[in-house]
PDB file of C-alpha atoms in Angstrom:
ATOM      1  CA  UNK P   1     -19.263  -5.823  78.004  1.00 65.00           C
ATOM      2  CA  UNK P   2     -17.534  -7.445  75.344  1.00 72.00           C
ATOM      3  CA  UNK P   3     -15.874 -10.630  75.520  1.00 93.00           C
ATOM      4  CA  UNK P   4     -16.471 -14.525  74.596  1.00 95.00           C
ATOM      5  CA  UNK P   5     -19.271 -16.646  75.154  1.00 96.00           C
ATOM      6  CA  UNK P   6     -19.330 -20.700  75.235  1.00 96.00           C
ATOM      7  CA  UNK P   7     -22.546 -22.517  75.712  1.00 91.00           C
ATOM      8  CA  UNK P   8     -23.250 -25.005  77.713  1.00 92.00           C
ATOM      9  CA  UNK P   9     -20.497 -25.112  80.585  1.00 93.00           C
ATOM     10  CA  UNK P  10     -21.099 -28.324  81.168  1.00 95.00           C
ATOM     11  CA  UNK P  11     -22.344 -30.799  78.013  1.00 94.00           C
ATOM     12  CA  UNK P  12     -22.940 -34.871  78.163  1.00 94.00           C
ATOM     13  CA  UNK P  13     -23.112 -37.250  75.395  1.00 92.00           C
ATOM     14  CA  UNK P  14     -23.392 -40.813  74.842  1.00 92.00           C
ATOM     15  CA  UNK P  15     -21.189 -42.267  72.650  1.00 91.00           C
ATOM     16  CA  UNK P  16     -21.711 -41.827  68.602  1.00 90.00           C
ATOM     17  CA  UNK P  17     -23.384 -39.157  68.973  1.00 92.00           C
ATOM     18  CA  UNK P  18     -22.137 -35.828  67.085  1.00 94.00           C
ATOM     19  CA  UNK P  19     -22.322 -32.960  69.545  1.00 95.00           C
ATOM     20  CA  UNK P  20     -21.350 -28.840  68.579  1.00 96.00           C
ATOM     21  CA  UNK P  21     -20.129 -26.487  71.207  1.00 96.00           C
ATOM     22  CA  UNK P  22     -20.873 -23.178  70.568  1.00 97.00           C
ATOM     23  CA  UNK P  23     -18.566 -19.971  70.834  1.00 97.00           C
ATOM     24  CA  UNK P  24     -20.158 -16.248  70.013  1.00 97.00           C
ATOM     25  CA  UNK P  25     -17.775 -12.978  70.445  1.00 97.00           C
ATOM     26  CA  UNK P  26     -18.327  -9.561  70.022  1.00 96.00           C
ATOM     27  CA  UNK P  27     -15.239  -8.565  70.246  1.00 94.00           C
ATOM     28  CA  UNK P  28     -15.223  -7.742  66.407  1.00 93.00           C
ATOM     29  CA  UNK P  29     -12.169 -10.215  65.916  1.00 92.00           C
ATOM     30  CA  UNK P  30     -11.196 -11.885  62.533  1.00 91.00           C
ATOM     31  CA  UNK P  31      -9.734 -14.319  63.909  1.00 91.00           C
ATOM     32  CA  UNK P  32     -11.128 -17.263  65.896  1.00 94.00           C
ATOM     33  CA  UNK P  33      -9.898 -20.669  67.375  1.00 95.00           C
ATOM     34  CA  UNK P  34     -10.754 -23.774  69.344  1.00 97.00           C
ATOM     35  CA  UNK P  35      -8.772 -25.290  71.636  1.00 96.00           C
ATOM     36  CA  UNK P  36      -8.754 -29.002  73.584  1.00 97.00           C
ATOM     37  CA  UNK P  37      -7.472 -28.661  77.091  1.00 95.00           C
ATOM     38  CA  UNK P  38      -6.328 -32.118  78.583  1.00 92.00           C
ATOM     39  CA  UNK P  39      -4.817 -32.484  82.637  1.00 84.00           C
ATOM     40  CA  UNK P  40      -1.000 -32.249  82.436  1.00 78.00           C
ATOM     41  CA  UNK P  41      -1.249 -31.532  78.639  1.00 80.00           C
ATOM     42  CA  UNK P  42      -1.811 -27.823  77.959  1.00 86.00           C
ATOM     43  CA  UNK P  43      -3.891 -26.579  75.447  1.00 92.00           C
ATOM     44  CA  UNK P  44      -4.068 -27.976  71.724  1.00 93.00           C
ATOM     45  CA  UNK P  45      -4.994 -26.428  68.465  1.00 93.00           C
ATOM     46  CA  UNK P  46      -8.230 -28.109  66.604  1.00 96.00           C
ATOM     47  CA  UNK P  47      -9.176 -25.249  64.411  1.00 96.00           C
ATOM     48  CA  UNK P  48      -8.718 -21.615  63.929  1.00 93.00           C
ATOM     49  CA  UNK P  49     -10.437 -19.073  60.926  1.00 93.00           C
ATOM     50  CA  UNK P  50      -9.107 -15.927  60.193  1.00 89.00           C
ATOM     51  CA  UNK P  51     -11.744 -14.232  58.209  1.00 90.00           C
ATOM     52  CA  UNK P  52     -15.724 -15.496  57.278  1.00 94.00           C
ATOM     53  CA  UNK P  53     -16.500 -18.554  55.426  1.00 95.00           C
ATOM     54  CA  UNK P  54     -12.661 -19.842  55.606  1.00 93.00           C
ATOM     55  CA  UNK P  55     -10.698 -22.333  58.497  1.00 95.00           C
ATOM     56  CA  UNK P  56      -7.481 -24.023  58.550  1.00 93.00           C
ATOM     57  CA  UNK P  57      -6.642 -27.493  60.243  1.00 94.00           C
ATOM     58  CA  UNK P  58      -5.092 -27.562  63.537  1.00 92.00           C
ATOM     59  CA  UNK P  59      -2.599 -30.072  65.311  1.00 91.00           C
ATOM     60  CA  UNK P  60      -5.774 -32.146  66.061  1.00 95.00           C
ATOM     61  CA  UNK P  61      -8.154 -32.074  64.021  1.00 96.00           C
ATOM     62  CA  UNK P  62      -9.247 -35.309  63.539  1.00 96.00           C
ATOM     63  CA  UNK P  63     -12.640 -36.044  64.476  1.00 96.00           C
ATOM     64  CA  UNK P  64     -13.825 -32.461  64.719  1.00 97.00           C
ATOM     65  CA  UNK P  65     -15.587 -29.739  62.428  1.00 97.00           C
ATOM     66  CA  UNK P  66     -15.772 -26.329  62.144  1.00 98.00           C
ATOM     67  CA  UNK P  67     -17.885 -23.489  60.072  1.00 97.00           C
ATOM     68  CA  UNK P  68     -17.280 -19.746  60.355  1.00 97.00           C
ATOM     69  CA  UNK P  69     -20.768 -18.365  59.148  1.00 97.00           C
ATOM     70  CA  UNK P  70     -20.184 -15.528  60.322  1.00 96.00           C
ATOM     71  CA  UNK P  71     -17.750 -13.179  62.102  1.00 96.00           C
ATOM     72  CA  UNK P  72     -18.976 -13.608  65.642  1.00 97.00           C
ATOM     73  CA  UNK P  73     -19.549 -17.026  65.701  1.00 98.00           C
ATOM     74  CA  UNK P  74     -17.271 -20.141  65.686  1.00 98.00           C
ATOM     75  CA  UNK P  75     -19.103 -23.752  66.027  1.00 98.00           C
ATOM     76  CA  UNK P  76     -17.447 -26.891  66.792  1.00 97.00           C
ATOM     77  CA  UNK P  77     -18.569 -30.095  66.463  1.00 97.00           C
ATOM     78  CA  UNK P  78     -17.508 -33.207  67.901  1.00 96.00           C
ATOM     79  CA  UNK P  79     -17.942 -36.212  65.502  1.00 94.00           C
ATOM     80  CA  UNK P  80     -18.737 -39.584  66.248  1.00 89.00           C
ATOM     81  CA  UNK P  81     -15.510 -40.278  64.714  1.00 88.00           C
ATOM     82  CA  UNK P  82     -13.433 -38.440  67.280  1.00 89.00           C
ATOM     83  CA  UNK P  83     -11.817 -41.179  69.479  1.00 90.00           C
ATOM     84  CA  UNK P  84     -11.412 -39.392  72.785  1.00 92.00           C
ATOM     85  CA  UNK P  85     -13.818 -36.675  72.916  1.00 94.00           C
ATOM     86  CA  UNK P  86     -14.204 -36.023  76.375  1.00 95.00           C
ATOM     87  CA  UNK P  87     -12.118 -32.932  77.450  1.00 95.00           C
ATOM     88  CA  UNK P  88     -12.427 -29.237  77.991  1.00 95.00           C
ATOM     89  CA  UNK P  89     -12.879 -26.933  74.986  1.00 97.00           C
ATOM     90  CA  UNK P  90     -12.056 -23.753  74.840  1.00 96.00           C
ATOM     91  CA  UNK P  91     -12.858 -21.174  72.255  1.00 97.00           C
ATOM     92  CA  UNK P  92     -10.914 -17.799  71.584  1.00 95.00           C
ATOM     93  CA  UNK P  93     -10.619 -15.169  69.235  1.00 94.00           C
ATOM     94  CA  UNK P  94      -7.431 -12.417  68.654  1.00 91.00           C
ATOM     95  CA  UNK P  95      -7.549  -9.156  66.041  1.00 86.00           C
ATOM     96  CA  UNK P  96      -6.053 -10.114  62.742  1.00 74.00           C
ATOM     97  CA  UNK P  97      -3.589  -7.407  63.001  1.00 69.00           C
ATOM     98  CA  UNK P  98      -0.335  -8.867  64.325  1.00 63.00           C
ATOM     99  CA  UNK P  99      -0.522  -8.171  68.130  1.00 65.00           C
ATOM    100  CA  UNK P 100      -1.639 -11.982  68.615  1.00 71.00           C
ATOM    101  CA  UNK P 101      -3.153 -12.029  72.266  1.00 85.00           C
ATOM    102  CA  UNK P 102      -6.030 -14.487  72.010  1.00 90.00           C
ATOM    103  CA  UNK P 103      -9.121 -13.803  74.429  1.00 92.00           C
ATOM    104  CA  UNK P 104     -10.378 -16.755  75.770  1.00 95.00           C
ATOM    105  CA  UNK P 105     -13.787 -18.034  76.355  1.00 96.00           C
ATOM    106  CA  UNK P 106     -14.824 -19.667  79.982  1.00 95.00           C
ATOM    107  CA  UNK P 107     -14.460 -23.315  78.169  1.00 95.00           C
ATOM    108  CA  UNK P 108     -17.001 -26.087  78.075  1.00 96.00           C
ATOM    109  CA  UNK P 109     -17.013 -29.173  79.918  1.00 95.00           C
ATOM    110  CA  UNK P 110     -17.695 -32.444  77.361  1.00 96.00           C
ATOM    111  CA  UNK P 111     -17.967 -35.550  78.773  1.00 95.00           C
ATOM    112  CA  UNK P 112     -18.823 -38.717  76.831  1.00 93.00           C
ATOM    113  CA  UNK P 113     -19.960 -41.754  78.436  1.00 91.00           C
TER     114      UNK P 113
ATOM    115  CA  UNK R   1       7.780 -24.976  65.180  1.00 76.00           C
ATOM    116  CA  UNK R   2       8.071 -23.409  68.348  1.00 82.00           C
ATOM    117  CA  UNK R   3       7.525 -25.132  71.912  1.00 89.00           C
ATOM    118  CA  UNK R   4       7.303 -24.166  75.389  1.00 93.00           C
ATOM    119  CA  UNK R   5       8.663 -25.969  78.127  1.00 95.00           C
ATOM    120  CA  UNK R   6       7.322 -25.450  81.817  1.00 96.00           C
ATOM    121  CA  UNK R   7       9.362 -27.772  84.135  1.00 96.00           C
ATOM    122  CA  UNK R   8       7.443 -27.427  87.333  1.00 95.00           C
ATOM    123  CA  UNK R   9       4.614 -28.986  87.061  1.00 94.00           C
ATOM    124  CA  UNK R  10       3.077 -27.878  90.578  1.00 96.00           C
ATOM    125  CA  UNK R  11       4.663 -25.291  92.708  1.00 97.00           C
ATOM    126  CA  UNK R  12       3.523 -24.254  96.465  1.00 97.00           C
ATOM    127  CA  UNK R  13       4.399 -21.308  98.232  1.00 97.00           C
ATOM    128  CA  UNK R  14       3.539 -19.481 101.484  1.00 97.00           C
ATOM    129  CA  UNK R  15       1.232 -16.438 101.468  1.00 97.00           C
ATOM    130  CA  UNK R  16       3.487 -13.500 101.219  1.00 97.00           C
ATOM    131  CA  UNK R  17       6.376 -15.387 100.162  1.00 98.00           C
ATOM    132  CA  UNK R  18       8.302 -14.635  96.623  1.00 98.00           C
ATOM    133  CA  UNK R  19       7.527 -16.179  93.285  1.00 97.00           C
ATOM    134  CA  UNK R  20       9.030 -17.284  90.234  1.00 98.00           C
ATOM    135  CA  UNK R  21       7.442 -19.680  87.458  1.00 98.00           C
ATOM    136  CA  UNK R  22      10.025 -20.716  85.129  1.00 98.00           C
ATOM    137  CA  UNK R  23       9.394 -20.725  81.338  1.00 98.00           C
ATOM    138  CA  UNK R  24      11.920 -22.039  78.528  1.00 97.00           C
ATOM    139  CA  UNK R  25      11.410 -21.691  74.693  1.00 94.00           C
ATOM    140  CA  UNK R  26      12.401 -23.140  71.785  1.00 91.00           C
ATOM    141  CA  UNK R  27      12.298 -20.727  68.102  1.00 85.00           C
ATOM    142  CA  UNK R  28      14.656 -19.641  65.392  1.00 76.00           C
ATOM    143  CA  UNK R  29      13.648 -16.044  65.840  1.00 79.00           C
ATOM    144  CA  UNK R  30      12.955 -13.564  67.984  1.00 78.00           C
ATOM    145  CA  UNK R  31       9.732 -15.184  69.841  1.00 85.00           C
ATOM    146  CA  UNK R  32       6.407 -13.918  71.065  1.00 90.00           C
ATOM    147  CA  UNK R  33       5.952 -14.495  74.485  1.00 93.00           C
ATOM    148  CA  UNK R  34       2.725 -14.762  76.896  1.00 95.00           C
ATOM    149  CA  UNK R  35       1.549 -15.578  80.068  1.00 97.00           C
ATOM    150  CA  UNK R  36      -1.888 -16.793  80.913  1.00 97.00           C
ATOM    151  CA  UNK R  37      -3.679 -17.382  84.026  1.00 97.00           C
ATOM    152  CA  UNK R  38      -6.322 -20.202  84.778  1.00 95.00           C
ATOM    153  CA  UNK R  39      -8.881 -20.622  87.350  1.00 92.00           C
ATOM    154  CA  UNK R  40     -10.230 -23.839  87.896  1.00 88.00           C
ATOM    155  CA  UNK R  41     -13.229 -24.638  85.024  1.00 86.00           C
ATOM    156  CA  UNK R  42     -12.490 -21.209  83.552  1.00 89.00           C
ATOM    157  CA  UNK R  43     -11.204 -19.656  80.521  1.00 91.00           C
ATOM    158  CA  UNK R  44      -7.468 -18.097  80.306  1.00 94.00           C
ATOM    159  CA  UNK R  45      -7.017 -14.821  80.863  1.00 95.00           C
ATOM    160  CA  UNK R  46      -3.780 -12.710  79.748  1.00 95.00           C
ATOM    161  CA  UNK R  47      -0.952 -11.722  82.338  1.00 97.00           C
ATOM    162  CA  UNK R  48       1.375 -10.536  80.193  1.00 96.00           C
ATOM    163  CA  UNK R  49       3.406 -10.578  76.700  1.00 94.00           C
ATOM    164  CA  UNK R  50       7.035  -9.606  75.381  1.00 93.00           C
ATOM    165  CA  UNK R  51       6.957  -8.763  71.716  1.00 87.00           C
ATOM    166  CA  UNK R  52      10.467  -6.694  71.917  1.00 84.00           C
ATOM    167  CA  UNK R  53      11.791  -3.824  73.709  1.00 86.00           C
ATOM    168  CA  UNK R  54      12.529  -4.022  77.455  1.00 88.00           C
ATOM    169  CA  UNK R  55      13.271  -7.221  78.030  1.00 91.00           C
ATOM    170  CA  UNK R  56      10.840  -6.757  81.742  1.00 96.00           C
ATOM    171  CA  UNK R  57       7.271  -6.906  80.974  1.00 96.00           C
ATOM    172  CA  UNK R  58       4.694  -5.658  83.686  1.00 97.00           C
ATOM    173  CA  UNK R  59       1.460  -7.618  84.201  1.00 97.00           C
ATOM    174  CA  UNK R  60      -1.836  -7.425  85.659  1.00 96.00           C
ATOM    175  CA  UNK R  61      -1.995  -8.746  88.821  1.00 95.00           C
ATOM    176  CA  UNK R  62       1.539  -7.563  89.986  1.00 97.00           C
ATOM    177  CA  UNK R  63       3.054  -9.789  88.194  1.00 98.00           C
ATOM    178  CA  UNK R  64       6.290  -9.438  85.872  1.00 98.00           C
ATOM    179  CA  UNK R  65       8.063 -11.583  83.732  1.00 98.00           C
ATOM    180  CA  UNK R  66      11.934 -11.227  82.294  1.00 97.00           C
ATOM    181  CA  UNK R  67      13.188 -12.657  78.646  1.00 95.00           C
ATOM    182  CA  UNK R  68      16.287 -13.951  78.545  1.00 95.00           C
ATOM    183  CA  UNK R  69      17.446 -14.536  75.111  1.00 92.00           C
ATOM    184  CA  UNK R  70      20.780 -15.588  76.101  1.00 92.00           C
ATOM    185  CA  UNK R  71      18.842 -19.004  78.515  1.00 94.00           C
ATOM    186  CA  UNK R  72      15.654 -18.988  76.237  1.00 93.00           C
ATOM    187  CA  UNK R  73      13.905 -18.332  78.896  1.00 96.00           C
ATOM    188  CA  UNK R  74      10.957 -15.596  80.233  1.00 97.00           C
ATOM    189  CA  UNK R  75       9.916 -16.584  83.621  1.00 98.00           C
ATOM    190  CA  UNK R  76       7.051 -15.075  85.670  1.00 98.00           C
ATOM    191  CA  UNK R  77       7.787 -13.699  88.932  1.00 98.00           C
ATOM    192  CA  UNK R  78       5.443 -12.256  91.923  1.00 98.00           C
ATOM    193  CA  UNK R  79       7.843 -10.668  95.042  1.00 97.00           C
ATOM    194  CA  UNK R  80       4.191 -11.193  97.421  1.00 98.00           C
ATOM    195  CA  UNK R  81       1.506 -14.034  96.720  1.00 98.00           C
ATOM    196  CA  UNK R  82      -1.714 -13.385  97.917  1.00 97.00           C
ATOM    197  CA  UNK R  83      -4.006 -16.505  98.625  1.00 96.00           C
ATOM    198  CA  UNK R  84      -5.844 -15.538  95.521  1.00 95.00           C
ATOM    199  CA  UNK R  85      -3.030 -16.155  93.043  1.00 97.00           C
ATOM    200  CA  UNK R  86      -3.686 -19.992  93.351  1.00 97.00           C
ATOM    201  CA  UNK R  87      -4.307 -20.719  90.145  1.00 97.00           C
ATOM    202  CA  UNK R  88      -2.926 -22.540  86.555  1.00 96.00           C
ATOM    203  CA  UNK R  89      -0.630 -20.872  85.191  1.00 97.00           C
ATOM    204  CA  UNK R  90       0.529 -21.011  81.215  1.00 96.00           C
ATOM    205  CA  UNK R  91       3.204 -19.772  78.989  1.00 96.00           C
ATOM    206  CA  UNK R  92       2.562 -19.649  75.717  1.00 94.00           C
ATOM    207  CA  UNK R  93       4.490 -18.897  72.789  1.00 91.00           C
ATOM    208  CA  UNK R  94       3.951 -17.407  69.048  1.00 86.00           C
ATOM    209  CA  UNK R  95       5.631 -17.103  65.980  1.00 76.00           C
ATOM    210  CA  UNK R  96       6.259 -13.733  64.406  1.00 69.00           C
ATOM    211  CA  UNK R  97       5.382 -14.679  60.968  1.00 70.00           C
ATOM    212  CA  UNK R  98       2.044 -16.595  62.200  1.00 69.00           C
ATOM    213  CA  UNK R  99      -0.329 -15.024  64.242  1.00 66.00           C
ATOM    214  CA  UNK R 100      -2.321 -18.135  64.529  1.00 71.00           C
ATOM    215  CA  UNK R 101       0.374 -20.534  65.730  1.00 78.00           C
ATOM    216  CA  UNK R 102       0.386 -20.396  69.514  1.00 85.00           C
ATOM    217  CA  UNK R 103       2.237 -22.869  71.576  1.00 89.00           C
ATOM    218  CA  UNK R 104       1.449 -23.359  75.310  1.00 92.00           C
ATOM    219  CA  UNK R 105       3.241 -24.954  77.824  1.00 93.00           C
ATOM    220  CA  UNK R 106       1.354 -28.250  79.711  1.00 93.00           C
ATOM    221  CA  UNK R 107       1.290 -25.469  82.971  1.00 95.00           C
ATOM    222  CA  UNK R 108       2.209 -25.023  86.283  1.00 97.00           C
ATOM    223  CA  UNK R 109      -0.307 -25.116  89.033  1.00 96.00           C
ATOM    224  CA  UNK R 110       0.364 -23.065  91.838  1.00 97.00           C
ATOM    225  CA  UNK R 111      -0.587 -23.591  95.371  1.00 97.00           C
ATOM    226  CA  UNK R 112      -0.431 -20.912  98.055  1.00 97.00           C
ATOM    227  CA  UNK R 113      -0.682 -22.278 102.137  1.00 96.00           C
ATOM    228  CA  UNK R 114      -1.633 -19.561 104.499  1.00 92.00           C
TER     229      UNK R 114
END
């Protein structure tokens, strides 16, 4: 079955510690993003790549990093330097042909004590 | 940029009972639309989407949704919730010359009583 993998579900940290979430498809997408979900707040763009070895900044990306090795994979690391890093993160990926419907992965839990 | 506005913020209904999500946007051209679903701890998964044409869109799920250029709106509507429809719901909207720019609404959580 294709689709979108995140692993773990459910990820804790102490605090100052880096931590990467990690987000496989085989979906054959070019495109790729992550995305912070907070209660009452909807989801929020950190980073998004649209082809290999290449990502763009998102609305919040502060505190978080990104490399697109390759096509089906889409780390993202939490930094020490990211203020409020406990939230859900959810990873999806969408063709790079114009018909924009992301697929969404089933999210991981990160909470930072 | 584009935003989404959801005004409800949680909505209950009765088992069987008629449904309607409401959904404003706000764009400069003619908008892509989407709805998304949410279990609790889970990913989001794809109702629906208006990218032109007939203004009613048909969705998994029985669901439909209606743009409304004229109000800026495309709401969701269900005529007959089923128990396992209680979900978060999301609408989410794109901009035609940037595939990767996605606004979503904060959601509506629905609630169905049996």
């Amino acid at each position: 079955d294709g689709g979108i993998t995140q692993s773990p579900k459910y990820l804790f940290r102490k605090e100052g510690q880096n931590v990467t979430l990690s987000c496989e498809q085989n979906l054959n997408h070019d495109a790729m993003y992550w995305y912070r979900q907070d209660p009452g707040q909807g989801l929020r763009l950190i980073y998004y790549s649209q082809i290999v070895n290449d990502f763009q900044k998102g609305d919040i990306a502060e505190g978080y990093s990104v490399s697109r090795e390759k096509k089906e994979s889409f780390p993202l690391t939490v930094t020490s330097a990211q203020k409020n890093p406990t939230a859900f993160y959810l990873c999806a990926s969408s063709r790079a042909d114009g018909t924009y419907e992301q697929y969404f992965g089933p999210g991981t839990r990160l909470t930072v004590t | 940029a584009q935003s989404v506005t959801q005004p409800d913020i949680h909505i209950t209904v009765s088992e069987g009972a008629s449904l309607e999500l409401r959904c404003n946007y706000s764009y400069g051209a003619t908008p892509y639309l989407f709805w998304y679903v949410q279990s609790p701890g889970q990913g989001l998964q794809l109702l629906l989407k208006y990218f032109s044409g007939d203004t009613l869109v048909q969705g998994i799920k029985g669901f439909e949704a209606e743009f409304k250029r004229s109000q800026s709106s495309f709401n969701l509507r269900k005529p007959s919730v089923h128990w396992s429809d209680a979900a978060e719901y999301f609408c989410a909207v794109g901009a035609y010359d940037n595939n990767n720019d996605m606004r979503f609404g904060a959601g509506t959580r629905l609630t169905v009583k049996p």
